[in-house]
Amino acid sequence: MKMSRIAAVGTVAASAVLVLSAPAFAHVSVSAEGQAAKGGYATVNFKVPNEMDDASTNKLEVSFPSEHPLASVMTQPVPGWTAKVTKAKLDKPLEIHGEKIDEAVSKVTWTADGKGIQPGTFQKFPVSMGQLPEDADELVFKAVQTYDNKEVVRWIEPQQKGQEEPEHPAPALALTAASDGHGAAADTAKADDKGGKTESASSDSSDSSDTTARVLGIVGIVIGVAGVAFGVLAGRRRATS
């Protein structure tokens, strides 16, 4: 009886170890190089792993969020791949830097010219995008991964707050708080501020030097007068003796 209980406990423990040690399947994800600040521009990477042992990924389609349209999207050349940017008309035009934009990027498609993403490897697809929304904490993209054996994996399930990660989560890009002064303007302001402080410091240093020079000049005059007085007194004493 005791042996059977021990065996049962051992079986459960072994199963738990197998479950805990089982590798989590990788999925298509997106991350920023540096930060993706609200209201600014960012360079992001779509990371695509190959999860199959007998097929290669030869196509990736990434749909951009229509609720937060992005007017500017530029792809970086990836050796062995061709990128195509698709745009769509907006129901409500955007106003960026005083200019009205009536279309935004709806999808970017990468197609392999050669072997694609082979088993046991991954590929990054860099994209520059903006202007990022100011009223959102993240951007959710839907990705469709196609293999050369015609199998398709759709990474389109949004992550629900407080819930477990879905089987095929959609890539989500977290947005950080907007920087003060909107980047370059802030840097310029900081540079001007530093310049003002430097100029003030130089002015203070110059004033200090002038004061020191004046004090030394007065001390020199006093010493000179004292020397002359001493000489006169010495001359009178000699004449008296």
C-alpha positions in Angstrom: 0.0 0.0 0.0 2.8 2.3 1.0 4.7 1.5 -2.1 1.8 2.2 -4.4 1.3 5.6 -2.7 5.0 6.4 -3.1 4.8 5.4 -6.8 1.7 7.6 -7.3 3.4 10.6 -5.7 6.5 10.0 -7.8 4.4 9.9 -11.0 2.7 13.2 -10.2 6.0 14.8 -9.3 7.6 13.6 -12.5 4.6 14.9 -14.5 4.9 18.3 -12.8 8.6 18.5 -13.6 7.9 17.7 -17.3 5.2 20.4 -17.4 7.4 23.0 -15.8 10.4 22.2 -17.9 8.5 22.2 -21.2 9.7 25.1 -23.4 7.2 27.9 -24.0 6.5 28.3 -27.7 7.9 31.5 -29.2 5.6 33.9 -31.0 5.8 36.9 -33.2 6.6 40.0 -31.1 7.4 43.7 -31.4 9.7 45.9 -29.4 11.1 49.4 -29.7 14.8 50.3 -30.1 15.0 52.5 -27.0 11.6 54.0 -26.2 8.4 54.5 -28.0 7.1 57.8 -26.5 3.6 59.0 -27.0 3.3 61.7 -29.7 6.8 60.9 -31.0 8.5 58.6 -33.6 10.2 55.2 -32.9 12.0 52.4 -34.6 10.6 49.0 -33.7 11.5 45.4 -34.6 9.1 42.7 -35.4 10.7 39.5 -34.3 9.6 36.3 -36.1 10.8 32.9 -34.9 10.4 29.7 -36.8 8.5 27.1 -34.7 8.6 24.3 -37.2 11.2 21.6 -37.7 10.5 20.8 -41.3 9.4 24.1 -42.9 10.6 27.7 -43.3 8.8 31.0 -42.9 8.6 32.7 -46.3 6.0 35.5 -45.6 5.0 37.8 -42.9 2.0 40.2 -42.9 1.6 42.8 -40.2 -1.7 44.8 -40.0 -1.5 48.2 -38.4 -4.1 49.4 -35.9 -6.9 51.3 -37.6 -8.0 53.0 -34.4 -4.6 54.6 -34.1 -3.5 55.2 -37.7 0.1 55.9 -38.4 0.8 58.1 -41.4 4.6 57.6 -41.6 5.9 54.0 -41.8 9.3 53.2 -43.3 10.9 49.7 -43.6 14.5 49.0 -43.4 15.9 46.7 -46.1 16.3 43.1 -44.9 18.6 40.9 -47.0 16.6 38.1 -48.7 13.3 39.8 -48.2 11.1 42.2 -50.1 8.8 44.6 -48.2 5.6 46.1 -49.4 3.8 48.9 -47.6 0.0 49.2 -48.1 -2.0 52.3 -47.4 -5.7 53.0 -46.9 -7.9 56.1 -47.0 -8.9 57.5 -43.6 -12.5 58.2 -42.7 -11.2 61.1 -40.6 -8.0 62.9 -41.8 -5.1 63.3 -39.4 -3.4 66.6 -38.8 0.4 66.3 -38.3 2.6 69.4 -38.1 -0.2 71.5 -39.5 -0.6 69.3 -42.5 -3.8 67.1 -43.1 -3.2 63.5 -43.9 -6.0 61.5 -45.5 -4.4 58.1 -45.7 -2.3 55.9 -43.3 -0.5 52.6 -43.5 -2.8 49.6 -43.1 -0.4 46.7 -43.6 3.3 45.8 -44.3 4.1 42.5 -46.0 7.5 40.9 -46.2 8.1 38.1 -48.7 11.2 36.0 -48.8 13.3 36.0 -52.0 15.3 33.0 -50.9 15.2 30.4 -48.1 13.3 32.6 -45.6 13.5 31.9 -41.9 14.7 28.3 -41.5 14.0 26.0 -38.6 15.8 26.9 -35.4 16.3 30.5 -36.4 14.5 33.9 -36.2 14.5 37.1 -38.2 14.0 40.8 -37.2 12.1 43.2 -39.4 12.9 46.9 -38.5 10.3 49.6 -39.1 10.4 53.3 -38.4 6.9 54.7 -37.5 5.0 57.7 -36.2 3.5 59.9 -35.2 2.6 57.7 -32.2 -0.8 58.4 -30.6 -0.9 60.4 -27.4 -4.1 58.8 -26.1 -3.0 55.2 -26.0 -0.8 53.1 -23.7 0.0 50.5 -26.4 -0.4 49.6 -30.1 -1.6 46.2 -31.0 -0.6 44.7 -34.4 -2.0 41.5 -36.0 0.5 39.3 -37.7 0.1 36.4 -40.1 3.0 34.0 -40.5 3.1 31.8 -43.6 5.4 28.7 -44.1 6.6 27.3 -47.3 4.5 24.1 -46.6 1.4 26.4 -46.9 0.7 26.3 -43.2 -0.5 29.7 -41.8 -0.3 30.9 -38.2 -2.3 33.9 -37.2 -1.0 35.9 -34.3 -4.1 38.0 -33.8 -5.5 37.4 -30.3 -5.3 40.4 -28.1 -4.0 40.1 -24.5 -6.8 40.7 -22.0 -5.7 42.4 -18.8 -5.6 40.0 -15.9 -6.0 36.9 -18.1 -3.6 34.3 -19.2 -1.7 34.8 -22.4 -3.7 33.5 -25.4 -2.4 30.7 -27.6 -1.6 33.1 -30.5 -1.1 36.6 -29.0 -1.0 39.6 -31.2 2.2 41.6 -31.0 1.8 44.6 -28.7 4.0 47.7 -28.4 4.0 49.5 -25.1 4.1 53.3 -25.3 6.0 55.4 -22.8 5.0 58.8 -21.4 5.6 61.7 -23.8 8.9 63.5 -23.2 8.9 67.1 -22.1 9.3 69.5 -25.0 8.9 66.7 -27.6 12.4 65.5 -28.1 14.5 67.8 -30.3 12.9 70.9 -28.9 13.6 69.8 -25.4 17.2 69.1 -26.3 17.5 72.5 -27.8 16.0 74.1 -24.7 18.3 72.2 -22.5 21.3 73.3 -24.6 20.1 76.9 -24.4 19.7 76.6 -20.7 23.1 75.1 -20.3 24.5 77.9 -22.5 22.8 80.5 -20.3 24.2 78.9 -17.2 27.7 78.8 -18.7 27.4 82.4 -19.7 26.2 83.3 -16.2 29.1 81.3 -14.7 31.6 83.1 -17.0 30.1 86.5 -16.1 30.4 85.6 -12.4 33.9 84.5 -12.9 34.8 87.7 -14.8 33.2 89.8 -12.0 35.2 87.9 -9.4 38.4 88.4 -11.3 37.7 92.2 -11.7 37.0 92.5 -7.9 40.2 90.6 -7.1 42.2 92.9 -9.4 40.8 96.0 -7.9 41.5 94.8 -4.3 45.1 93.9 -5.3 45.4 97.3 -7.0 44.3 99.1 -3.8 46.6 97.0 -1.6 49.5 97.9 -4.0 48.7 101.6 -3.7 48.6 101.4 0.1 51.9 99.6 0.2 53.4 102.1 -2.1 52.2 105.1 0.0 53.5 103.4 3.1 56.8 102.9 1.4 57.1 106.5 0.5 56.1 107.6 4.0 58.7 105.3 5.5 61.3 106.8 3.2 60.5 110.3 4.1 60.6 109.6 7.8 63.9 107.8 7.4 65.3 110.8 5.6 64.3 113.2 8.3 65.9 111.0 11.0 69.1 111.1 9.1 69.0 114.8 8.7 68.3 115.3 12.4 71.2 113.1 13.5 
